[in-house]
Amino acid sequence: MFDSIHSAFDSHWRVTLQHGNRLWTYSFPLSLVTFRRSDAELRARMLLSNSAPEFASLPREAVRCLSVRYMQDVFCRERAIAWAALNDCGAIRDQYTRHLLGPGDTPRDDAWRSELRHVHQSYRDRVIGHGRTREEILTDLDNDPPGLDLRLYTSNGSVCWSDVFADIAKAAMSEWRFTPYGVLWIDNG
């Protein structure tokens, strides 16, 4: 069993507990837990006891703490661009990868490095915005993209984001790239 309380791209403590073949992973933002590892572990044990009362009566040693790690926020425009370029050139395969390649499908020769530099520079030149979410990008842009007025998508004081994203996708002039370092909005026009 795997339980998780985690929001992407936030610095947080991550605690993994184990009893037999069951694992629980809890994540806490720094606002809930101080910088001490013991506080993060204690909070995870309290949450486990509250969510699974059968474990509350067990001795502390019965539920092992496998790890307590501080996961630092890594939010960086240049890293996101580099990640997207490496992904397109076949150097990265993981949960974010759009195209799954077999091992050895991408040679690392001079031609590949040249293509990587070209793709990397292309992304740098075409980035419209970078943020933690698509909504953040669209609300934090210095200059509104031509033809995009968020007031057209607003009713009762809130923006209907699904309509905004549907219209952006329908125009097919840009794309969203989701990376471990943030979201990129790329101009394809």
CSV table of N, CA and C in Angstrom, one decimal, residues 6-167:
chain,number,residue,atom,x,y,z
A,6,HIS,N,1.6,14.9,-1.1
A,6,HIS,CA,2.7,15.6,-1.8
A,6,HIS,C,2.2,16.5,-2.8
A,7,SER,N,2.8,17.7,-2.8
A,7,SER,CA,2.5,18.7,-3.9
A,7,SER,C,3.8,18.9,-4.6
A,8,ALA,N,3.7,18.9,-5.9
A,8,ALA,CA,4.9,18.9,-6.8
A,8,ALA,C,5.6,20.3,-6.6
A,9,PHE,N,6.9,20.2,-6.7
A,9,PHE,CA,7.8,21.4,-6.8
A,9,PHE,C,7.9,22.2,-5.5
A,10,ASP,N,7.5,21.6,-4.4
A,10,ASP,CA,7.7,22.3,-3.1
A,10,ASP,C,8.8,21.7,-2.4
A,11,SER,N,9.6,22.5,-1.7
A,11,SER,CA,10.6,21.9,-0.8
A,11,SER,C,9.8,21.3,0.4
A,12,HIS,N,10.2,20.1,0.7
A,12,HIS,CA,9.5,19.3,1.7
A,12,HIS,C,10.3,18.2,2.3
A,13,TRP,N,9.8,17.7,3.5
A,13,TRP,CA,10.4,16.5,4.1
A,13,TRP,C,9.6,15.3,3.5
A,14,ARG,N,10.3,14.3,3.2
A,14,ARG,CA,9.7,13.0,2.7
A,14,ARG,C,10.1,11.9,3.7
A,15,VAL,N,9.1,11.2,4.2
A,15,VAL,CA,9.3,10.2,5.2
A,15,VAL,C,8.7,8.9,4.7
A,16,THR,N,9.4,7.8,4.7
A,16,THR,CA,8.9,6.5,4.3
A,16,THR,C,8.9,5.5,5.5
A,17,LEU,N,7.8,5.0,5.8
A,17,LEU,CA,7.6,4.0,6.9
A,17,LEU,C,7.3,2.7,6.3
A,18,GLN,N,7.7,1.6,7.1
A,18,GLN,CA,7.4,0.2,6.6
A,18,GLN,C,7.0,-0.7,7.8
A,19,HIS,N,6.0,-1.5,7.5
A,19,HIS,CA,5.6,-2.6,8.4
A,19,HIS,C,5.3,-3.8,7.5
A,20,GLY,N,6.1,-4.8,7.7
A,20,GLY,CA,6.0,-6.0,6.8
A,20,GLY,C,6.2,-5.6,5.4
A,21,ASN,N,5.2,-5.9,4.5
A,21,ASN,CA,5.4,-5.5,3.1
A,21,ASN,C,4.6,-4.3,2.7
A,22,ARG,N,4.1,-3.5,3.7
A,22,ARG,CA,3.4,-2.3,3.5
A,22,ARG,C,4.3,-1.1,3.7
A,23,LEU,N,4.2,-0.2,2.7
A,23,LEU,CA,4.9,1.1,2.8
A,23,LEU,C,4.0,2.3,2.8
A,24,TRP,N,4.4,3.3,3.5
A,24,TRP,CA,3.7,4.6,3.5
A,24,TRP,C,4.7,5.7,3.3
A,25,THR,N,4.4,6.6,2.4
A,25,THR,CA,5.3,7.7,2.2
A,25,THR,C,4.5,9.0,2.4
A,26,TYR,N,5.0,9.8,3.3
A,26,TYR,CA,4.4,11.1,3.7
A,26,TYR,C,5.3,12.2,3.3
A,27,SER,N,4.8,13.3,2.8
A,27,SER,CA,5.5,14.5,2.5
A,27,SER,C,4.9,15.7,3.3
A,28,PHE,N,5.8,16.5,3.8
A,28,PHE,CA,5.3,17.7,4.6
A,28,PHE,C,6.0,18.9,4.1
A,29,PRO,N,5.3,20.0,3.8
A,29,PRO,CA,5.9,21.2,3.5
A,29,PRO,C,6.6,21.8,4.8
A,30,LEU,N,7.6,22.6,4.5
A,30,LEU,CA,8.4,23.1,5.7
A,30,LEU,C,7.6,23.9,6.7
A,31,SER,N,6.4,24.4,6.2
A,31,SER,CA,5.6,25.2,7.1
A,31,SER,C,5.0,24.3,8.2
A,32,LEU,N,4.9,23.0,8.0
A,32,LEU,CA,4.3,22.1,9.0
A,32,LEU,C,5.3,21.4,9.9
A,33,VAL,N,6.6,21.3,9.4
A,33,VAL,CA,7.6,20.6,10.1
A,33,VAL,C,8.8,21.5,10.2
A,34,THR,N,9.5,21.5,11.4
A,34,THR,CA,10.7,22.3,11.5
A,34,THR,C,11.8,21.6,10.7
A,35,PHE,N,13.0,22.1,10.8
A,35,PHE,CA,14.1,21.5,10.0
A,35,PHE,C,14.7,20.3,10.7
A,36,ARG,N,14.1,19.8,11.7
A,36,ARG,CA,14.7,18.6,12.4
A,36,ARG,C,14.1,17.3,11.8
A,37,ARG,N,14.9,16.3,11.5
A,37,ARG,CA,14.5,15.1,10.9
A,37,ARG,C,13.5,14.3,11.9
A,38,SER,N,13.8,14.4,13.1
A,38,SER,CA,13.0,13.7,14.1
A,38,SER,C,11.5,14.2,14.1
A,39,ASP,N,11.4,15.5,13.9
A,39,ASP,CA,10.0,16.1,13.8
A,39,ASP,C,9.2,15.6,12.6
A,40,ALA,N,9.9,15.4,11.5
A,40,ALA,CA,9.3,14.9,10.3
A,40,ALA,C,8.9,13.5,10.5
A,41,GLU,N,9.8,12.7,11.1
A,41,GLU,CA,9.4,11.3,11.4
A,41,GLU,C,8.3,11.1,12.3
A,42,LEU,N,8.3,11.9,13.4
A,42,LEU,CA,7.2,11.9,14.4
A,42,LEU,C,5.9,12.3,13.8
A,43,ARG,N,5.9,13.3,12.9
A,43,ARG,CA,4.6,13.7,12.2
A,43,ARG,C,4.1,12.6,11.3
A,44,ALA,N,5.0,11.9,10.6
A,44,ALA,CA,4.6,10.8,9.8
A,44,ALA,C,4.0,9.6,10.6
A,45,ARG,N,4.6,9.3,11.7
A,45,ARG,CA,4.1,8.3,12.6
A,45,ARG,C,2.7,8.7,13.2
A,46,MET,N,2.5,9.9,13.5
A,46,MET,CA,1.2,10.4,14.0
A,46,MET,C,0.2,10.2,12.9
A,47,LEU,N,0.5,10.6,11.7
A,47,LEU,CA,-0.5,10.5,10.6
A,47,LEU,C,-0.8,9.0,10.3
A,48,LEU,N,0.2,8.2,10.4
A,48,LEU,CA,-0.1,6.7,10.2
A,48,LEU,C,-1.0,6.2,11.3
A,49,SER,N,-0.7,6.6,12.5
A,49,SER,CA,-1.6,6.1,13.6
A,49,SER,C,-3.0,6.6,13.5
A,50,ASN,N,-3.2,7.8,13.0
A,50,ASN,CA,-4.5,8.4,12.8
A,50,ASN,C,-5.2,7.7,11.7
A,51,SER,N,-4.5,7.4,10.6
A,51,SER,CA,-5.2,6.9,9.4
A,51,SER,C,-5.3,5.3,9.5
A,52,ALA,N,-4.5,4.7,10.3
A,52,ALA,CA,-4.5,3.2,10.4
A,52,ALA,C,-4.4,2.9,11.9
A,53,PRO,N,-5.5,3.0,12.7
A,53,PRO,CA,-5.4,2.8,14.1
A,53,PRO,C,-4.8,1.5,14.6
A,54,GLU,N,-4.8,0.4,13.7
A,54,GLU,CA,-4.3,-0.9,14.1
A,54,GLU,C,-2.8,-0.8,14.3
A,55,PHE,N,-2.1,0.3,13.7
A,55,PHE,CA,-0.7,0.4,13.9
A,55,PHE,C,-0.3,1.3,15.1
A,56,ALA,N,-1.3,2.0,15.7
A,56,ALA,CA,-1.0,2.9,16.8
A,56,ALA,C,-0.6,2.1,18.1
A,57,SER,N,-1.1,0.8,18.2
A,57,SER,CA,-0.8,0.1,19.4
A,57,SER,C,0.5,-0.7,19.3
A,58,LEU,N,1.0,-0.8,18.1
A,58,LEU,CA,2.3,-1.5,17.9
A,58,LEU,C,3.5,-0.8,18.5
A,59,PRO,N,4.5,-1.5,19.0
A,59,PRO,CA,5.7,-0.8,19.5
A,59,PRO,C,6.4,0.0,18.4
A,60,ARG,N,7.1,1.0,18.7
A,60,ARG,CA,7.7,1.9,17.8
A,60,ARG,C,8.6,1.1,16.8
A,61,GLU,N,9.3,0.1,17.2
A,61,GLU,CA,10.2,-0.7,16.4
A,61,GLU,C,9.5,-1.5,15.3
A,62,ALA,N,8.2,-1.8,15.5
A,62,ALA,CA,7.4,-2.6,14.6
A,62,ALA,C,7.2,-1.9,13.3
A,63,VAL,N,7.1,-0.6,13.3
A,63,VAL,CA,6.9,0.2,12.1
A,63,VAL,C,8.3,0.9,11.9
A,64,ARG,N,9.1,0.4,10.9
A,64,ARG,CA,10.4,0.9,10.7
A,64,ARG,C,10.3,2.2,9.9
A,65,CYS,N,11.2,3.1,10.2
A,65,CYS,CA,11.4,4.3,9.4
A,65,CYS,C,12.5,4.0,8.4
A,66,LEU,N,12.1,3.9,7.1
A,66,LEU,CA,13.1,3.6,6.1
A,66,LEU,C,14.0,4.8,5.7
A,67,SER,N,13.3,5.9,5.6
A,67,SER,CA,14.1,7.1,5.2
A,67,SER,C,13.4,8.4,5.6
A,68,VAL,N,14.2,9.4,5.9
A,68,VAL,CA,13.7,10.8,6.2
A,68,VAL,C,14.6,11.6,5.3
A,69,ARG,N,14.0,12.2,4.3
A,69,ARG,CA,14.9,13.0,3.4
A,69,ARG,C,14.3,14.4,3.2
A,70,TYR,N,15.1,15.4,3.1
A,70,TYR,CA,14.7,16.8,2.8
A,70,TYR,C,14.8,16.9,1.2
A,71,MET,N,13.7,17.2,0.6
A,71,MET,CA,13.6,17.3,-0.9
A,71,MET,C,13.5,18.8,-1.2
A,72,GLN,N,14.6,19.3,-1.7
A,72,GLN,CA,14.6,20.7,-2.0
A,72,GLN,C,14.0,21.1,-3.3
A,73,ASP,N,13.3,22.2,-3.3
A,73,ASP,CA,12.6,22.7,-4.5
A,73,ASP,C,13.7,22.9,-5.6
A,74,VAL,N,13.4,22.4,-6.8
A,74,VAL,CA,14.3,22.6,-7.9
A,74,VAL,C,13.5,23.2,-9.0
A,75,PHE,N,13.4,24.5,-9.0
A,75,PHE,CA,12.6,25.3,-10.0
A,75,PHE,C,13.5,26.2,-10.7
A,76,CYS,N,13.8,25.9,-12.0
A,76,CYS,CA,14.8,26.7,-12.8
A,76,CYS,C,14.4,26.6,-14.2
A,77,ARG,N,14.3,27.8,-14.8
A,77,ARG,CA,14.0,27.9,-16.3
A,77,ARG,C,15.0,27.3,-17.1
A,78,GLU,N,16.3,27.6,-16.9
A,78,GLU,CA,17.3,27.0,-17.8
A,78,GLU,C,17.4,25.5,-17.7
A,79,ARG,N,17.2,24.9,-16.4
A,79,ARG,CA,17.2,23.5,-16.3
A,79,ARG,C,16.0,22.9,-17.0
A,80,ALA,N,14.9,23.5,-16.9
A,80,ALA,CA,13.7,23.0,-17.6
A,80,ALA,C,13.9,23.0,-19.1
A,81,ILE,N,14.5,24.0,-19.7
A,81,ILE,CA,14.8,24.1,-21.1
A,81,ILE,C,15.8,22.9,-21.5
A,82,ALA,N,16.9,22.8,-20.7
A,82,ALA,CA,17.9,21.7,-20.9
A,82,ALA,C,17.2,20.4,-20.8
A,83,TRP,N,16.3,20.2,-19.9
A,83,TRP,CA,15.7,18.9,-19.7
A,83,TRP,C,14.8,18.6,-20.9
A,84,ALA,N,14.1,19.6,-21.4
A,84,ALA,CA,13.2,19.4,-22.6
A,84,ALA,C,14.1,19.0,-23.8
A,85,ALA,N,15.2,19.7,-24.0
A,85,ALA,CA,16.1,19.4,-25.1
A,85,ALA,C,16.7,18.0,-25.0
A,86,LEU,N,17.1,17.6,-23.8
A,86,LEU,CA,17.7,16.3,-23.6
A,86,LEU,C,16.6,15.2,-23.8
A,87,ASN,N,15.4,15.5,-23.4
A,87,ASN,CA,14.3,14.6,-23.6
A,87,ASN,C,14.0,14.4,-25.1
A,88,ASP,N,14.0,15.5,-25.9
A,88,ASP,CA,13.7,15.4,-27.3
A,88,ASP,C,14.8,14.7,-28.1
A,89,CYS,N,16.0,14.7,-27.5
A,89,CYS,CA,17.2,14.1,-28.2
A,89,CYS,C,17.4,12.7,-27.7
A,90,GLY,N,16.5,12.2,-26.8
A,90,GLY,CA,16.6,10.8,-26.4
A,90,GLY,C,17.5,10.5,-25.3
A,91,ALA,N,17.9,11.5,-24.5
A,91,ALA,CA,18.9,11.2,-23.4
A,91,ALA,C,18.2,10.9,-22.1
A,92,ILE,N,16.9,11.2,-22.0
A,92,ILE,CA,16.2,11.1,-20.7
A,92,ILE,C,14.9,10.2,-21.0
A,93,ARG,N,14.8,9.2,-20.1
A,93,ARG,CA,13.6,8.3,-20.1
A,93,ARG,C,13.1,8.2,-18.7
A,94,ASP,N,12.0,8.7,-18.4
A,94,ASP,CA,11.4,8.5,-17.1
A,94,ASP,C,9.9,8.9,-17.1
A,95,GLN,N,9.3,9.2,-16.0
A,95,GLN,CA,7.8,9.4,-16.0
A,95,GLN,C,7.4,10.6,-16.8
A,96,TYR,N,8.2,11.5,-17.1
A,96,TYR,CA,7.8,12.7,-17.8
A,96,TYR,C,8.0,12.5,-19.3
A,97,THR,N,8.7,11.5,-19.7
A,97,THR,CA,9.1,11.3,-21.1
A,97,THR,C,7.9,11.0,-22.0
A,98,ARG,N,7.9,11.8,-23.1
A,98,ARG,CA,6.8,11.6,-24.1
A,98,ARG,C,7.1,10.4,-25.0
A,99,HIS,N,8.3,10.2,-25.4
A,99,HIS,CA,8.7,9.2,-26.4
A,99,HIS,C,9.6,8.2,-25.6
A,100,LEU,N,9.1,6.9,-25.6
A,100,LEU,CA,10.0,5.9,-25.0
A,100,LEU,C,10.9,5.3,-26.0
A,101,LEU,N,12.2,5.4,-25.7
A,101,LEU,CA,13.2,4.8,-26.6
A,101,LEU,C,13.9,3.6,-25.9
A,102,GLY,N,14.3,2.7,-26.7
A,102,GLY,CA,15.0,1.5,-26.2
A,102,GLY,C,16.4,1.9,-26.0
A,103,PRO,N,17.1,1.1,-25.1
A,103,PRO,CA,18.5,1.4,-24.8
A,103,PRO,C,19.4,1.3,-26.1
A,104,GLY,N,20.2,2.2,-26.2
A,104,GLY,CA,21.1,2.3,-27.4
A,104,GLY,C,20.5,2.9,-28.6
A,105,ASP,N,19.2,3.4,-28.5
A,105,ASP,CA,18.6,4.0,-29.7
A,105,ASP,C,19.2,5.4,-30.0
A,106,THR,N,19.9,6.0,-29.1
A,106,THR,CA,20.4,7.3,-29.3
A,106,THR,C,22.0,7.3,-29.2
A,107,PRO,N,22.7,7.4,-30.2
A,107,PRO,CA,24.2,7.4,-30.1
A,107,PRO,C,24.6,8.8,-29.5
A,108,ARG,N,25.7,8.8,-28.8
A,108,ARG,CA,26.2,10.0,-28.2
A,108,ARG,C,27.4,10.5,-28.9
A,109,ASP,N,27.3,10.7,-30.2
A,109,ASP,CA,28.4,11.1,-31.0
A,109,ASP,C,28.4,12.6,-31.3
A,110,ASP,N,29.3,13.1,-32.1
A,110,ASP,CA,29.3,14.6,-32.4
A,110,ASP,C,28.0,15.1,-33.1
A,111,ALA,N,27.5,14.3,-33.9
A,111,ALA,CA,26.2,14.7,-34.6
A,111,ALA,C,25.1,14.8,-33.6
A,112,TRP,N,25.0,13.9,-32.6
A,112,TRP,CA,24.0,14.0,-31.6
A,112,TRP,C,24.2,15.2,-30.7
A,113,ARG,N,25.5,15.5,-30.3
A,113,ARG,CA,25.7,16.7,-29.5
A,113,ARG,C,25.4,18.0,-30.3
A,114,SER,N,25.7,18.0,-31.5
A,114,SER,CA,25.3,19.1,-32.4
A,114,SER,C,23.8,19.3,-32.4
A,115,GLU,N,23.1,18.2,-32.6
A,115,GLU,CA,21.6,18.3,-32.6
A,115,GLU,C,21.1,18.8,-31.2
A,116,LEU,N,21.7,18.3,-30.2
A,116,LEU,CA,21.3,18.7,-28.8
A,116,LEU,C,21.5,20.2,-28.6
A,117,ARG,N,22.6,20.7,-29.0
A,117,ARG,CA,22.9,22.2,-28.9
A,117,ARG,C,21.8,22.9,-29.7
A,118,HIS,N,21.5,22.5,-30.9
A,118,HIS,CA,20.5,23.1,-31.7
A,118,HIS,C,19.1,23.1,-31.1
A,119,VAL,N,18.7,22.0,-30.6
A,119,VAL,CA,17.4,21.9,-29.9
A,119,VAL,C,17.3,22.7,-28.7
A,120,HIS,N,18.4,22.7,-27.9
A,120,HIS,CA,18.5,23.5,-26.7
A,120,HIS,C,18.3,25.0,-27.0
A,121,GLN,N,19.1,25.5,-28.0
A,121,GLN,CA,19.0,26.9,-28.3
A,121,GLN,C,17.6,27.2,-28.9
A,122,SER,N,17.0,26.3,-29.7
A,122,SER,CA,15.7,26.5,-30.2
A,122,SER,C,14.7,26.7,-29.1
A,123,TYR,N,14.8,25.9,-28.0
A,123,TYR,CA,13.8,26.0,-26.9
A,123,TYR,C,14.1,27.4,-26.2
A,124,ARG,N,15.3,27.7,-26.0
A,124,ARG,CA,15.6,29.0,-25.4
A,124,ARG,C,14.9,30.2,-26.1
A,125,ASP,N,15.0,30.1,-27.5
A,125,ASP,CA,14.5,31.2,-28.3
A,125,ASP,C,13.0,31.2,-28.3
A,126,ARG,N,12.3,30.0,-28.1
A,126,ARG,CA,10.9,29.9,-28.3
A,126,ARG,C,10.1,29.9,-27.0
A,127,VAL,N,10.7,30.0,-25.8
A,127,VAL,CA,10.0,30.0,-24.5
A,127,VAL,C,9.2,31.2,-24.4
A,128,ILE,N,7.9,31.0,-24.2
A,128,ILE,CA,6.9,32.2,-23.9
A,128,ILE,C,6.9,32.4,-22.4
A,129,GLY,N,6.9,31.3,-21.6
A,129,GLY,CA,6.8,31.5,-20.2
A,129,GLY,C,7.3,30.2,-19.5
A,130,HIS,N,7.6,30.4,-18.2
A,130,HIS,CA,8.1,29.3,-17.3
A,130,HIS,C,7.4,29.5,-16.0
A,131,GLY,N,6.9,28.4,-15.4
A,131,GLY,CA,6.3,28.5,-14.1
A,131,GLY,C,6.1,27.2,-13.5
A,132,ARG,N,5.5,27.2,-12.3
A,132,ARG,CA,5.3,25.9,-11.6
A,132,ARG,C,4.0,25.2,-12.2
A,133,THR,N,3.1,26.0,-12.7
A,133,THR,CA,1.9,25.5,-13.3
A,133,THR,C,1.5,26.3,-14.5
A,134,ARG,N,0.7,25.8,-15.4
A,134,ARG,CA,0.2,26.6,-16.6
A,134,ARG,C,-0.5,27.8,-16.1
A,135,GLU,N,-1.3,27.7,-15.1
A,135,GLU,CA,-2.0,28.9,-14.6
A,135,GLU,C,-1.1,30.0,-14.2
A,136,GLU,N,0.0,29.6,-13.5
A,136,GLU,CA,0.9,30.6,-13.0
A,136,GLU,C,1.6,31.3,-14.2
A,137,ILE,N,1.9,30.6,-15.2
A,137,ILE,CA,2.6,31.1,-16.4
A,137,ILE,C,1.6,32.2,-17.0
A,138,LEU,N,0.4,31.8,-17.2
A,138,LEU,CA,-0.6,32.7,-17.9
A,138,LEU,C,-0.9,33.9,-17.1
A,139,THR,N,-0.9,33.9,-15.8
A,139,THR,CA,-1.2,35.0,-14.9
A,139,THR,C,0.0,35.9,-14.6
A,140,ASP,N,1.2,35.3,-14.8
A,140,ASP,CA,2.5,36.1,-14.5
A,140,ASP,C,3.2,36.6,-15.7
A,141,LEU,N,2.7,36.5,-16.9
A,141,LEU,CA,3.4,37.0,-18.0
A,141,LEU,C,3.5,38.5,-18.0
A,142,ASP,N,4.6,39.1,-18.4
A,142,ASP,CA,4.8,40.5,-18.4
A,142,ASP,C,3.9,41.1,-19.5
A,143,ASN,N,3.9,40.5,-20.7
A,143,ASN,CA,3.1,41.0,-21.8
A,143,ASN,C,2.2,39.9,-22.1
A,144,ASP,N,0.9,40.2,-22.2
A,144,ASP,CA,-0.1,39.2,-22.6
A,144,ASP,C,0.2,38.7,-24.0
A,145,PRO,N,0.2,37.4,-24.2
A,145,PRO,CA,0.4,36.9,-25.6
A,145,PRO,C,-0.7,37.4,-26.5
A,146,PRO,N,-0.3,37.7,-27.8
A,146,PRO,CA,-1.3,38.2,-28.7
A,146,PRO,C,-2.6,37.4,-28.8
A,147,GLY,N,-3.7,38.0,-28.7
A,147,GLY,CA,-5.0,37.3,-28.8
A,147,GLY,C,-5.4,36.5,-27.6
A,148,LEU,N,-4.7,36.6,-26.4
A,148,LEU,CA,-5.1,35.9,-25.2
A,148,LEU,C,-5.5,36.9,-24.2
A,149,ASP,N,-6.8,37.0,-23.9
A,149,ASP,CA,-7.3,37.9,-22.9
A,149,ASP,C,-8.0,37.1,-21.9
A,150,LEU,N,-7.5,36.9,-20.7
A,150,LEU,CA,-8.1,36.0,-19.7
A,150,LEU,C,-9.4,36.5,-19.2
A,151,ARG,N,-9.7,37.8,-19.4
A,151,ARG,CA,-11.0,38.3,-19.0
A,151,ARG,C,-12.2,37.7,-19.8
A,152,LEU,N,-11.9,37.2,-21.0
A,152,LEU,CA,-12.9,36.5,-21.8
A,152,LEU,C,-13.3,35.1,-21.2
A,153,TYR,N,-12.4,34.6,-20.4
A,153,TYR,CA,-12.6,33.3,-19.8
A,153,TYR,C,-13.1,33.4,-18.3
A,154,THR,N,-13.4,34.6,-17.9
A,154,THR,CA,-13.7,34.8,-16.5
A,154,THR,C,-15.2,35.0,-16.2
A,155,SER,N,-15.7,34.2,-15.2
A,155,SER,CA,-17.0,34.4,-14.8
A,155,SER,C,-17.1,34.2,-13.3
A,156,ASN,N,-17.8,35.0,-12.6
A,156,ASN,CA,-17.9,35.0,-11.2
A,156,ASN,C,-16.6,35.2,-10.5
A,157,GLY,N,-15.7,36.0,-11.2
A,157,GLY,CA,-14.4,36.3,-10.6
A,157,GLY,C,-13.3,35.2,-10.7
A,158,SER,N,-13.6,34.1,-11.3
A,158,SER,CA,-12.6,33.1,-11.5
A,158,SER,C,-12.5,32.7,-13.0
A,159,VAL,N,-11.3,32.3,-13.3
A,159,VAL,CA,-11.0,32.0,-14.7
A,159,VAL,C,-11.3,30.5,-14.9
A,160,CYS,N,-12.0,30.2,-16.1
A,160,CYS,CA,-12.3,28.8,-16.4
A,160,CYS,C,-11.0,28.3,-17.2
A,161,TRP,N,-10.1,27.7,-16.4
A,161,TRP,CA,-8.8,27.3,-17.0
A,161,TRP,C,-8.9,26.2,-18.1
A,162,SER,N,-9.9,25.3,-17.9
A,162,SER,CA,-10.1,24.2,-18.9
A,162,SER,C,-10.4,24.8,-20.3
A,163,ASP,N,-11.2,25.9,-20.3
A,163,ASP,CA,-11.5,26.6,-21.6
A,163,ASP,C,-10.3,27.3,-22.2
A,164,VAL,N,-9.5,27.9,-21.3
A,164,VAL,CA,-8.3,28.6,-21.8
A,164,VAL,C,-7.3,27.6,-22.4
A,165,PHE,N,-7.1,26.5,-21.7
A,165,PHE,CA,-6.1,25.5,-22.2
A,165,PHE,C,-6.7,24.8,-23.5
A,166,ALA,N,-8.0,24.6,-23.6
A,166,ALA,CA,-8.6,24.0,-24.8
A,166,ALA,C,-8.4,24.9,-26.0
A,167,ASP,N,-8.6,26.2,-25.8
A,167,ASP,CA,-8.4,27.2,-26.9
A,167,ASP,C,-6.9,27.3,-27.3
